[in-house]
Every structure is written in C-alpha cells, then in structure tokens.
DNA sequence: ACACATTTTGTCACTTAGTGACGTATTGAC
DNA sequence: GTCAATACGTCACTAAGTGACAAAATGTGT
C-alpha cells in the first residue's frame, strides 16, 4: 500500500518558502527594507542567493506575493454574495470580510503598513496589488450582473469606489496608530460613498 | 550695466535635463524600458552615467518626474474653482482640465500609457503619483471647505472617487486604442459616480 | 536494491542600477 | 585676474538580478 505520500520535494519547497518569508519579514521590520540584503536573509538558513531568486522574482515579492495570492478568495467571496444584493453593497461586504482578517492581528498589520509606507518600492507594489484586486473584482461583478446592467466602465467605477473607501478607511485607521477598531471606520467610509450627492 | 543675465549654469542644467528626457523617452518607446540602459541614454549626449544620477534619482524618475511636478498646477486649479461649486464637482472639473492636456497630443499620451502598463516598475510609480495627487487635492479640499463640512476621511473619499472615475475613464480610452475623444468618456465616468445609489 | 530521469540547488561569472569619494573643470562674484 | 562655489568625470564599490553549468537530492521504474 504505497500511498501517495505528498511529495517530499513540494513539502520542502513550501517550508523553505515559509522560512524565507519569516526571516525576511523579521529583518525588514527590524532594520528596514532597503538596508536588508538578500545575503542577510539567506545566510541564517544556509541557502544560496541564487536559490532565493528561484523562490521570489524580486526582493519585494517576498513581502507582497501572499497578497496577490489571496485574490481568488475575494472573487469567491463576491460570488457567494446573495444575488439580490445591490452591486456596491456586495463589493463593500466583500472588502469588509478582509477587514476582519486584519483585526486578527492588528499589531502586525500596523507594522506592515508602516513598512509599506516607508518603502517607496513596496508602496508601488502595494498599489499594483490594489489594481489586481480591482480588476479581478470588476470582472467578477460584470459576470455576476451581466454586461447589460453592468458595462465595463460602470463596473470598474463601482469597484473602484468601494476600493477607495477601503483604502481611505485603512489610512484613517493607520493615522490613528492602529489602535481603533477598523470595522466601524470602514463602514463609515462606505456610507460616505453612498451619501455623495 | 551688468544686468543679471539668467544664470548660464541653470540654463545649461535645464537643457541637459531636457535632452536626457528626450533621448531617454525615445529609447524607452523604441526598445522598451528594461532593455534600455543608462549608458545608452547617456552616450549620445556625451554625459557620464554618474551625472545622469545627479539629475534623476532613478531611471524611472526620467519618465515620471514631470508628472509629480505638475501637482501644484492641480492645486491652483482646484483653488480657483468657484466657491459655491459642490466639492465633488469642483474636483471633477479640476481633473477634467488635465484631460484637455492629454487631448493636445493623444498619440504620445497613448504610447506613454502603453509604456507604463508594460513596465511594472513604471506602473508602480504611476500609482504612487496618483497618491501624491490625491493627497494634495485632499488637503486643498479640506482647506477650501473647512474641516467641519469636510473632515479628513470625507475629503479623501470625495477626491478618491473623482480620481477613480478619472483613472477608469483613461483606461477605457486606452482600451479603445486611444482613438476616441477622451472628454465625453470622462464626463460619463463622473456621472456614473454621482448616479450611484 | 539498483539504475535512470527529473528536479532542485550551489557556484561562478556577469550585467546593471545606484552611491561615495575625490580630483578637475567651469562658472559666478569681486 | 583671483577665489569660492558648483558641476562634472573617473574610479571603485555595493547589491539586485540573470544565465550557464555542474553537483546533489528526489522520484520512478524495474
């Protein structure tokens, strides 16, 4: 009964990947992003620099990749929303579900935000990720409502508005030191969008 | 009568700066951003690589800098809007004034957009620039309306919504090959924001 | 258990962006 | 014409990222 024990190889790969992110994030938060070299990340794990770049295309990817990888989760969340819900509401609720993940570890989320805001190249990647999410949600929304009720431009704007509120709320939370409860701020932000005349 | 003839130095500096952007843009549009090296830009002008980095902090800045530099113009535009105009309308009109600049040379604008979309690092900087504009306009809007009618979060969302429409319209224009008239698309986009329930 | 193909990794060499130090040339002010 | 300030070139260096190739580890067949 030689059961297909999951690949040793794949297992090792995922663990080294995790180790790399762990050590990397630790160093970045400690000494800053730019001042940390790949060699410093790689050395305590006994891995070569070349191998690092086989796991992550760039130094930034070490921090950003997991965000992009959670895109499908959003799409699923939006797809599972009740069909009678208004478009903007559905997208807002989808984004709100992410906010609760942040509430799981607000300390870390705050530190990460600081890192992103202090590091231009990371800020850029963060914006890029926002665009990825926007595009994915836009496509999903069009699919959900049909292109007649929801043509591309309209869908993009609906999603964009929700995302704007989301970003603004996060910034507001950050400016308050990350101590406040994120959810009410975000709900306030969403209501400000719908109240616009 | 040793009149203060404008600094020879400053004059030379601005011309070399212009030359660098000219040659750089030419090469970027021809061969792509990543495949063009600083040496290639610098060689036909007889300038050293080191000097290039005295003019531009990064390779990306060669393309992006002028956009950031036009931020004050936006602020002025928003400030000069009639005081009785509704906040969102004022911001929208401000952004529309930029659209007309694009209409001056749509061909070039389209090529540049393509370059930005094809080059990840440039896309990142472009998003960063968007944030700079947003922040500047947000501050101006708060100043204009007073922090009581227009607290930070509300101002940020008002500006963000206008910016979302602006970006979506530009993308729509780009997806159409840059052949359509930008202004009506943009007006449509702004109206879609205000029509949201 | 053995042989063989596949995949992963390390080493080496290389390109390119970007920086610091220092000397030289150019310009502005007197 | 002298002198200080500023801009530039040269050189040397760090660090990100890539290509090529060989060595090591793993998976798959028998």
CSV table of C-alpha atoms (C1' of nucleotides) in Angstrom, one decimal:
chain,number,residue,atom,x,y,z
A,1,UNK,CA,0.0,0.0,0.0
A,2,UNK,CA,2.4,2.6,-1.2
A,3,UNK,CA,0.0,5.5,-0.7
A,4,UNK,CA,0.9,8.7,-2.4
A,5,UNK,CA,2.5,10.4,0.5
A,6,UNK,CA,2.6,14.0,-0.6
A,7,UNK,CA,5.8,14.9,-2.4
A,8,UNK,CA,8.7,15.4,-0.1
A,9,UNK,CA,10.0,17.8,-2.6
A,10,UNK,CA,7.0,20.0,-2.6
A,11,UNK,CA,6.9,19.9,1.2
A,12,UNK,CA,10.5,21.1,1.5
A,13,UNK,CA,9.8,23.8,-1.0
A,14,UNK,CA,6.9,25.2,0.9
A,15,UNK,CA,8.8,25.1,4.2
A,16,UNK,CA,11.8,26.9,2.8
A,17,UNK,CA,9.5,29.4,1.2
A,18,UNK,CA,7.9,30.0,4.6
A,19,UNK,CA,11.2,30.2,6.3
A,20,UNK,CA,12.4,32.8,3.8
A,21,UNK,CA,9.3,35.0,4.4
A,22,UNK,CA,9.6,34.6,8.1
A,23,UNK,CA,13.3,35.6,8.3
A,24,UNK,CA,12.8,38.3,5.6
A,25,UNK,CA,9.9,40.0,7.3
A,26,UNK,CA,11.7,39.8,10.6
A,27,UNK,CA,14.7,41.6,9.2
A,28,UNK,CA,12.7,44.1,7.2
A,29,UNK,CA,10.7,45.1,10.3
A,30,UNK,CA,13.8,45.3,12.4
A,31,UNK,CA,16.3,47.1,10.1
A,32,UNK,CA,14.2,48.4,7.2
A,33,UNK,CA,13.7,47.1,3.8
A,34,UNK,CA,16.4,48.8,1.8
A,35,UNK,CA,19.1,48.2,4.3
A,36,UNK,CA,18.4,44.5,4.5
A,37,UNK,CA,20.3,42.5,1.8
A,38,UNK,CA,19.3,39.1,0.3
A,39,UNK,CA,22.5,37.7,1.8
A,40,UNK,CA,21.4,38.6,5.2
A,41,UNK,CA,18.1,36.8,4.7
A,42,UNK,CA,19.6,33.8,3.2
A,43,UNK,CA,22.6,33.3,5.5
A,44,UNK,CA,20.9,32.0,8.7
A,45,UNK,CA,19.0,29.4,6.6
A,46,UNK,CA,22.1,28.2,4.7
A,47,UNK,CA,20.5,28.9,1.4
A,48,UNK,CA,22.3,30.5,-1.6
A,49,UNK,CA,21.3,33.9,-3.0
A,50,UNK,CA,20.6,32.2,-6.4
A,51,UNK,CA,18.1,29.9,-4.8
A,52,UNK,CA,16.3,32.9,-3.2
A,53,UNK,CA,15.6,34.2,-6.6
A,54,UNK,CA,14.2,30.9,-7.6
A,55,UNK,CA,11.5,31.3,-5.0
A,56,UNK,CA,10.9,35.1,-5.4
A,57,UNK,CA,11.4,37.1,-8.5
A,58,UNK,CA,12.3,40.2,-6.6
A,59,UNK,CA,13.1,41.3,-3.1
A,60,UNK,CA,9.7,42.9,-2.9
A,61,UNK,CA,7.9,39.8,-3.8
A,62,UNK,CA,8.9,38.3,-0.5
A,63,UNK,CA,6.6,40.7,1.2
A,64,UNK,CA,3.9,41.2,-1.4
A,65,UNK,CA,3.3,37.8,-3.0
A,66,UNK,CA,0.9,36.4,-0.5
A,67,UNK,CA,-1.4,39.4,-1.0
A,68,UNK,CA,-1.7,38.8,-4.7
A,69,UNK,CA,-2.3,35.1,-3.9
A,70,UNK,CA,-5.4,35.9,-1.9
A,71,UNK,CA,-7.1,37.4,-4.9
A,72,UNK,CA,-9.2,34.2,-5.6
A,73,UNK,CA,-10.5,34.3,-2.1
A,74,UNK,CA,-12.0,37.7,-2.8
A,75,UNK,CA,-13.5,36.5,-6.0
A,76,UNK,CA,-15.1,33.6,-4.2
A,77,UNK,CA,-16.4,35.9,-1.5
A,78,UNK,CA,-18.0,38.2,-4.1
A,79,UNK,CA,-19.5,35.3,-5.9
A,80,UNK,CA,-21.1,33.9,-2.8
A,81,UNK,CA,-22.9,37.1,-2.0
A,82,UNK,CA,-26.8,36.9,-2.4
A,83,UNK,CA,-27.8,37.8,-5.9
A,84,UNK,CA,-30.4,40.3,-4.9
A,85,UNK,CA,-27.8,42.4,-3.1
A,86,UNK,CA,-27.0,45.8,-4.8
A,87,UNK,CA,-23.7,45.8,-6.6
A,88,UNK,CA,-21.9,48.3,-4.5
A,89,UNK,CA,-23.1,46.7,-1.3
A,90,UNK,CA,-21.9,43.3,-2.5
A,91,UNK,CA,-18.4,44.6,-3.2
A,92,UNK,CA,-18.3,46.5,0.1
A,93,UNK,CA,-19.2,43.4,2.1
A,94,UNK,CA,-16.5,41.5,0.2
A,95,UNK,CA,-13.9,44.0,1.2
A,96,UNK,CA,-15.2,44.1,4.8
A,97,UNK,CA,-14.6,40.4,5.1
A,98,UNK,CA,-10.9,41.3,4.6
A,99,UNK,CA,-11.0,43.8,7.3
A,100,UNK,CA,-11.8,41.2,9.8
A,101,UNK,CA,-8.7,39.3,8.9
A,102,UNK,CA,-6.7,42.4,9.7
A,103,UNK,CA,-8.5,42.6,13.1
A,104,UNK,CA,-7.0,39.1,13.8
A,105,UNK,CA,-3.5,40.6,14.3
A,106,UNK,CA,-3.8,44.4,14.2
A,107,UNK,CA,-0.3,44.9,15.6
A,108,UNK,CA,1.3,43.1,12.8
A,109,UNK,CA,-0.9,44.7,10.2
A,110,UNK,CA,0.1,48.1,11.5
A,111,UNK,CA,3.8,47.3,11.4
A,112,UNK,CA,3.4,46.0,7.9
A,113,UNK,CA,1.6,49.2,6.8
A,114,UNK,CA,4.4,51.2,8.3
A,115,UNK,CA,6.9,49.2,6.3
A,116,UNK,CA,5.0,49.7,3.1
A,117,UNK,CA,4.6,53.4,3.6
A,118,UNK,CA,8.2,53.9,4.5
A,119,UNK,CA,9.5,51.9,1.5
A,120,UNK,CA,8.7,53.5,-1.9
A,121,UNK,CA,9.2,50.3,-3.9
A,122,UNK,CA,6.9,48.5,-1.6
A,123,UNK,CA,4.3,51.2,-1.8
A,124,UNK,CA,4.4,50.9,-5.5
A,125,UNK,CA,3.9,47.2,-5.4
A,126,UNK,CA,1.0,47.7,-2.9
A,127,UNK,CA,-0.7,49.9,-5.4
A,128,UNK,CA,-0.1,47.4,-8.1
A,129,UNK,CA,-1.8,44.8,-5.9
A,130,UNK,CA,-4.8,47.1,-5.5
A,131,UNK,CA,-5.1,47.2,-9.2
A,132,UNK,CA,-5.0,43.4,-9.4
A,133,UNK,CA,-7.8,43.2,-6.9
A,134,UNK,CA,-9.8,45.9,-8.7
A,135,UNK,CA,-9.5,44.1,-12.0
A,136,UNK,CA,-10.5,40.7,-10.6
A,137,UNK,CA,-13.5,42.1,-8.7
A,138,UNK,CA,-14.5,44.1,-11.8
A,139,UNK,CA,-14.5,41.0,-13.9
A,140,UNK,CA,-16.5,39.1,-11.3
A,141,UNK,CA,-19.0,41.9,-10.9
A,142,UNK,CA,-19.6,42.1,-14.7
A,143,UNK,CA,-20.1,38.3,-14.7
A,144,UNK,CA,-22.5,38.5,-11.8
A,145,UNK,CA,-24.7,41.3,-13.0
A,146,UNK,CA,-24.4,40.7,-16.7
A,147,UNK,CA,-22.8,43.2,-19.1
A,148,UNK,CA,-26.1,44.9,-19.8
A,149,UNK,CA,-26.8,46.1,-16.3
A,150,UNK,CA,-23.1,46.4,-15.6
A,151,UNK,CA,-20.9,47.5,-18.6
A,152,UNK,CA,-17.2,47.6,-18.1
A,153,UNK,CA,-16.8,51.3,-17.2
A,154,UNK,CA,-19.7,51.2,-14.7
A,155,UNK,CA,-18.4,48.0,-13.0
A,156,UNK,CA,-14.9,49.4,-12.8
A,157,UNK,CA,-16.2,52.6,-11.1
A,158,UNK,CA,-18.4,50.7,-8.7
A,159,UNK,CA,-15.5,48.5,-7.6
A,160,UNK,CA,-13.1,51.5,-7.6
A,161,UNK,CA,-15.4,53.5,-5.3
A,162,UNK,CA,-15.5,50.6,-2.8
A,163,UNK,CA,-11.8,50.2,-3.0
A,164,UNK,CA,-11.3,53.9,-2.5
A,165,UNK,CA,-13.4,53.8,0.7
A,166,UNK,CA,-11.5,50.8,1.8
A,167,UNK,CA,-8.1,52.4,1.3
A,168,UNK,CA,-9.2,55.7,2.9
A,169,UNK,CA,-10.5,53.8,5.9
A,170,UNK,CA,-7.3,51.8,6.3
A,171,UNK,CA,-5.3,55.0,6.1
A,172,UNK,CA,-7.5,56.7,8.7
A,173,UNK,CA,-7.0,53.7,10.9
A,174,UNK,CA,-3.3,53.9,10.4
A,175,UNK,CA,-3.1,57.6,11.2
A,176,UNK,CA,-4.8,56.8,14.5
A,177,UNK,CA,-1.9,54.5,15.4
A,178,UNK,CA,-3.8,51.3,14.5
A,179,UNK,CA,-5.5,51.3,17.9
A,180,UNK,CA,-9.1,51.9,16.9
A,181,UNK,CA,-11.5,49.3,15.7
A,182,UNK,CA,-11.2,49.1,11.9
A,183,UNK,CA,-14.7,47.9,11.1
A,184,UNK,CA,-16.7,51.0,12.1
A,185,UNK,CA,-14.2,53.2,10.3
A,186,UNK,CA,-14.7,51.2,7.2
A,187,UNK,CA,-18.5,51.2,7.5
A,188,UNK,CA,-18.4,54.9,7.9
A,189,UNK,CA,-16.2,55.2,4.8
A,190,UNK,CA,-18.6,53.1,2.7
A,191,UNK,CA,-21.6,55.2,3.9
A,192,UNK,CA,-19.7,58.3,2.9
A,193,UNK,CA,-19.5,57.0,-0.7
A,194,UNK,CA,-23.2,56.2,-0.9
A,195,UNK,CA,-24.2,59.6,0.6
A,196,UNK,CA,-22.4,61.5,-2.0
A,197,UNK,CA,-24.9,63.5,-3.9
B,1,UNK,CA,25.3,97.8,-16.6
B,2,UNK,CA,26.0,94.2,-15.6
B,3,UNK,CA,22.4,93.1,-15.8
B,4,UNK,CA,21.5,89.8,-14.2
B,5,UNK,CA,21.5,87.7,-17.2
B,6,UNK,CA,19.9,84.5,-16.1
B,7,UNK,CA,22.4,82.0,-14.8
B,8,UNK,CA,24.3,80.3,-17.6
B,9,UNK,CA,24.6,77.4,-15.2
B,10,UNK,CA,20.9,77.0,-14.6
B,11,UNK,CA,20.3,77.3,-18.3
B,12,UNK,CA,22.7,74.5,-19.2
B,13,UNK,CA,21.3,72.3,-16.5
B,14,UNK,CA,17.7,72.6,-17.7
B,15,UNK,CA,18.8,71.9,-21.3
B,16,UNK,CA,20.8,68.8,-20.4
B,17,UNK,CA,17.8,67.7,-18.3
B,18,UNK,CA,15.5,68.2,-21.3
B,19,UNK,CA,18.0,66.4,-23.6
B,20,UNK,CA,18.1,63.5,-21.2
B,21,UNK,CA,14.4,63.1,-21.0
B,22,UNK,CA,14.1,63.4,-24.8
B,23,UNK,CA,16.7,60.7,-25.6
B,24,UNK,CA,15.5,58.5,-22.7
B,25,UNK,CA,11.9,58.6,-23.8
B,26,UNK,CA,12.8,58.0,-27.4
B,27,UNK,CA,14.8,54.9,-26.5
B,28,UNK,CA,12.2,53.6,-24.0
B,29,UNK,CA,9.4,53.9,-26.5
B,30,UNK,CA,11.6,52.2,-29.1
B,31,UNK,CA,13.2,49.4,-27.3
B,32,UNK,CA,11.3,49.2,-24.0
B,33,UNK,CA,12.2,50.4,-20.6
B,34,UNK,CA,14.0,47.5,-19.0
B,35,UNK,CA,16.2,46.8,-22.1
B,36,UNK,CA,17.4,50.4,-22.2
B,37,UNK,CA,20.5,51.1,-20.1
B,38,UNK,CA,21.6,54.4,-18.6
B,39,UNK,CA,24.7,54.1,-20.7
B,40,UNK,CA,22.7,54.0,-23.9
B,41,UNK,CA,20.9,57.2,-22.9
B,42,UNK,CA,24.0,59.0,-21.8
B,43,UNK,CA,26.3,58.1,-24.6
B,44,UNK,CA,24.9,60.1,-27.5
B,45,UNK,CA,24.9,63.2,-25.3
B,46,UNK,CA,28.5,62.7,-24.1
B,47,UNK,CA,27.4,62.7,-20.4
B,48,UNK,CA,28.7,60.4,-17.8
B,49,UNK,CA,26.5,57.9,-16.0
B,50,UNK,CA,27.3,59.5,-12.7
B,51,UNK,CA,25.9,62.8,-13.9
B,52,UNK,CA,22.7,61.2,-15.0
B,53,UNK,CA,22.1,60.2,-11.4
B,54,UNK,CA,22.7,63.8,-10.4
B,55,UNK,CA,19.7,64.8,-12.5
B,56,UNK,CA,17.5,61.8,-11.8
B,57,UNK,CA,17.5,59.7,-8.7
B,58,UNK,CA,16.3,56.6,-10.5
B,59,UNK,CA,15.8,55.5,-14.1
B,60,UNK,CA,12.1,55.7,-13.5
B,61,UNK,CA,12.3,59.3,-12.5
B,62,UNK,CA,13.3,60.3,-16.0
B,63,UNK,CA,9.8,59.4,-17.1
B,64,UNK,CA,7.7,60.1,-14.0
B,65,UNK,CA,9.2,63.3,-12.5
B,66,UNK,CA,7.3,65.8,-14.6
B,67,UNK,CA,4.0,64.3,-13.6
B,68,UNK,CA,4.8,64.9,-9.9
B,69,UNK,CA,6.0,68.4,-10.7
B,70,UNK,CA,2.6,69.3,-12.1
B,71,UNK,CA,0.9,68.8,-8.8
B,72,UNK,CA,0.9,72.5,-7.8
B,73,UNK,CA,-0.9,73.3,-11.1
B,74,UNK,CA,-3.8,71.0,-9.9
B,75,UNK,CA,-3.9,72.6,-6.5
B,76,UNK,CA,-4.2,76.0,-8.2
B,77,UNK,CA,-6.9,74.8,-10.5
B,78,UNK,CA,-8.9,73.5,-7.6
B,79,UNK,CA,-8.4,76.7,-5.6
B,80,UNK,CA,-9.6,78.8,-8.5
B,81,UNK,CA,-12.9,77.0,-8.8
B,82,UNK,CA,-16.0,79.0,-7.7
B,83,UNK,CA,-16.6,78.6,-4.0
B,84,UNK,CA,-20.3,77.7,-4.4
B,85,UNK,CA,-19.5,74.7,-6.5
B,86,UNK,CA,-20.1,71.4,-4.9
B,87,UNK,CA,-17.0,69.6,-3.7
B,88,UNK,CA,-17.1,66.6,-6.0
B,89,UNK,CA,-18.0,68.8,-8.9
B,90,UNK,CA,-15.0,71.1,-8.2
B,91,UNK,CA,-12.6,68.2,-8.0
B,92,UNK,CA,-14.0,66.6,-11.2
B,93,UNK,CA,-13.6,69.8,-13.1
B,94,UNK,CA,-10.1,70.1,-11.9
B,95,UNK,CA,-9.3,66.7,-13.2
B,96,UNK,CA,-11.1,67.4,-16.5
B,97,UNK,CA,-8.7,70.3,-17.1
B,98,UNK,CA,-5.9,67.7,-17.2
B,99,UNK,CA,-7.8,65.7,-19.8
B,100,UNK,CA,-7.6,68.5,-22.2
B,101,UNK,CA,-3.9,68.5,-21.9
B,102,UNK,CA,-3.9,64.9,-23.0
B,103,UNK,CA,-6.0,65.8,-26.0
B,104,UNK,CA,-3.2,68.0,-27.1
B,105,UNK,CA,-1.2,65.0,-28.1
B,106,UNK,CA,-3.2,61.9,-27.8
B,107,UNK,CA,-0.8,59.8,-29.8
B,108,UNK,CA,2.1,60.4,-27.4
B,109,UNK,CA,-0.2,60.0,-24.4
B,110,UNK,CA,-1.3,56.6,-25.7
B,111,UNK,CA,2.3,55.5,-26.3
B,112,UNK,CA,3.2,56.6,-22.8
B,113,UNK,CA,0.3,54.8,-21.3
B,114,UNK,CA,1.4,51.6,-23.1
B,115,UNK,CA,4.9,52.0,-21.8
B,116,UNK,CA,3.6,52.4,-18.2
B,117,UNK,CA,1.3,49.4,-18.5
B,118,UNK,CA,4.1,47.2,-19.9
B,119,UNK,CA,6.6,48.2,-17.3
B,120,UNK,CA,5.9,47.0,-13.8
B,121,UNK,CA,8.2,49.5,-12.1
B,122,UNK,CA,6.7,52.3,-14.0
B,123,UNK,CA,3.2,51.2,-13.2
B,124,UNK,CA,4.1,51.3,-9.6
B,125,UNK,CA,5.5,54.8,-9.8
B,126,UNK,CA,2.4,55.9,-11.7
B,127,UNK,CA,0.2,54.7,-8.8
B,128,UNK,CA,2.5,56.5,-6.4
B,129,UNK,CA,2.0,59.6,-8.4
B,130,UNK,CA,-1.8,59.1,-8.2
B,131,UNK,CA,-1.5,59.0,-4.4
B,132,UNK,CA,0.5,62.2,-4.4
B,133,UNK,CA,-2.2,64.0,-6.4
B,134,UNK,CA,-4.9,62.5,-4.2
B,135,UNK,CA,-3.2,63.8,-1.0
B,136,UNK,CA,-2.6,67.2,-2.4
B,137,UNK,CA,-6.1,67.6,-3.6
B,138,UNK,CA,-7.5,66.2,-0.4
B,139,UNK,CA,-5.5,68.8,1.6
B,140,UNK,CA,-6.7,71.5,-0.7
B,141,UNK,CA,-10.3,70.4,-0.5
B,142,UNK,CA,-10.2,70.4,3.3
B,143,UNK,CA,-8.8,73.9,3.3
B,144,UNK,CA,-11.4,75.1,0.8
B,145,UNK,CA,-14.5,73.7,2.6
B,146,UNK,CA,-13.3,73.9,6.2
B,147,UNK,CA,-12.7,70.8,8.3
B,148,UNK,CA,-16.2,70.9,9.7
B,149,UNK,CA,-18.1,70.4,6.5
B,150,UNK,CA,-15.2,68.3,5.1
B,151,UNK,CA,-13.4,66.2,7.6
B,152,UNK,CA,-10.3,64.2,6.5
B,153,UNK,CA,-12.0,60.9,5.7
B,154,UNK,CA,-14.8,62.6,3.8
B,155,UNK,CA,-12.4,64.7,1.8
B,156,UNK,CA,-10.2,61.8,1.0
B,157,UNK,CA,-13.2,59.8,-0.3
B,158,UNK,CA,-14.6,62.7,-2.4
B,159,UNK,CA,-11.2,63.1,-4.1
B,160,UNK,CA,-10.7,59.4,-4.3
B,161,UNK,CA,-14.0,58.9,-6.1
B,162,UNK,CA,-13.2,61.5,-8.6
B,163,UNK,CA,-9.8,60.0,-9.1
B,164,UNK,CA,-11.3,56.6,-9.6
B,165,UNK,CA,-13.6,57.9,-12.3
B,166,UNK,CA,-10.6,59.6,-13.9
B,167,UNK,CA,-8.5,56.5,-13.9
B,168,UNK,CA,-11.3,54.3,-15.1
B,169,UNK,CA,-12.1,56.7,-18.0
B,170,UNK,CA,-8.4,56.8,-19.0
B,171,UNK,CA,-8.3,53.0,-19.0
B,172,UNK,CA,-11.4,52.9,-21.1
B,173,UNK,CA,-9.9,55.3,-23.5
B,174,UNK,CA,-6.8,53.3,-23.7
B,175,UNK,CA,-8.6,50.0,-24.3
B,176,UNK,CA,-10.3,51.7,-27.3
B,177,UNK,CA,-6.9,52.3,-28.8
B,178,UNK,CA,-6.7,55.9,-27.7
B,179,UNK,CA,-8.7,57.0,-30.8
B,180,UNK,CA,-11.9,58.1,-29.1
B,181,UNK,CA,-12.4,61.6,-27.6
B,182,UNK,CA,-11.4,61.4,-24.0
B,183,UNK,CA,-13.6,64.1,-22.6
B,184,UNK,CA,-17.0,62.5,-23.1
B,185,UNK,CA,-15.8,59.3,-21.6
B,186,UNK,CA,-14.6,61.1,-18.6
B,187,UNK,CA,-17.8,63.0,-18.2
B,188,UNK,CA,-19.6,59.7,-18.4
B,189,UNK,CA,-17.4,58.3,-15.7
B,190,UNK,CA,-18.0,61.2,-13.4
B,191,UNK,CA,-21.8,60.9,-13.9
B,192,UNK,CA,-21.6,57.2,-13.1
B,193,UNK,CA,-20.1,58.1,-9.7
B,194,UNK,CA,-22.8,60.6,-8.8
B,195,UNK,CA,-25.6,58.2,-10.1
B,196,UNK,CA,-24.5,55.5,-7.6
B,197,UNK,CA,-27.4,55.0,-5.2
C,1,DA,C1',18.0,-2.6,-4.0
C,2,DC,C1',19.7,-0.6,-8.4
C,3,DA,C1',19.7,2.4,-12.5
C,4,DC,C1',18.0,6.3,-14.7
C,5,DA,C1',15.4,10.6,-15.5
C,6,DT,C1',13.8,14.8,-13.2
C,7,DT,C1',14.1,18.5,-10.3
C,8,DT,C1',16.4,21.4,-7.2
C,9,DT,C1',20.4,23.6,-5.6
C,10,DG,C1',25.1,25.8,-5.4
C,11,DT,C1',28.9,28.0,-7.6
C,12,DC,C1',30.7,31.1,-10.8
C,13,DA,C1',30.6,34.8,-13.8
C,14,DC,C1',28.2,38.6,-15.5
C,15,DT,C1',25.1,42.9,-16.2
C,16,DT,C1',23.1,46.9,-14.5
C,17,DA,C1',21.3,50.4,-11.1
C,18,DG,C1',22.8,53.3,-7.9
C,19,DT,C1',26.3,55.6,-4.4
C,20,DG,C1',30.6,57.6,-2.2
C,21,DA,C1',35.0,59.8,-2.7
C,22,DC,C1',37.9,62.7,-4.8
C,23,DG,C1',40.1,65.4,-8.3
C,24,DT,C1',39.3,68.6,-12.1
C,25,DA,C1',37.0,72.0,-14.8
C,26,DT,C1',33.7,75.6,-15.2
C,27,DT,C1',31.2,79.4,-13.7
C,28,DG,C1',29.8,83.5,-10.7
C,29,DA,C1',31.3,87.4,-7.7
C,30,DC,C1',34.6,90.6,-6.5
D,1,DG,C1',42.7,88.1,-12.5
D,2,DT,C1',41.7,85.7,-8.0
D,3,DC,C1',39.0,82.9,-5.3
D,4,DA,C1',35.0,80.3,-3.8
D,5,DA,C1',31.2,77.6,-5.3
D,6,DT,C1',29.3,74.4,-8.2
D,7,DA,C1',29.0,70.9,-11.6
D,8,DC,C1',31.2,67.1,-13.9
D,9,DG,C1',34.1,62.9,-14.8
D,10,DT,C1',36.6,59.0,-13.2
D,11,DC,C1',37.2,55.2,-10.2
D,12,DA,C1',35.8,51.9,-7.1
D,13,DC,C1',32.2,49.8,-4.8
D,14,DT,C1',27.6,47.5,-3.2
D,15,DA,C1',23.6,45.0,-4.2
D,16,DA,C1',19.8,43.1,-7.2
D,17,DG,C1',19.0,40.0,-10.6
D,18,DT,C1',20.2,36.5,-14.5
D,19,DG,C1',22.4,32.8,-17.4
D,20,DA,C1',25.1,28.6,-17.6
D,21,DC,C1',26.6,24.5,-15.8
D,22,DA,C1',27.7,21.0,-12.6
D,23,DA,C1',26.5,18.5,-8.3
D,24,DA,C1',23.2,16.8,-5.2
D,25,DA,C1',18.7,15.1,-4.0
D,26,DT,C1',14.5,13.1,-5.2
D,27,DG,C1',11.0,10.4,-7.9
D,28,DT,C1',10.1,6.3,-10.8
D,29,DG,C1',10.8,2.3,-12.9
D,30,DT,C1',12.5,-2.5,-12.6
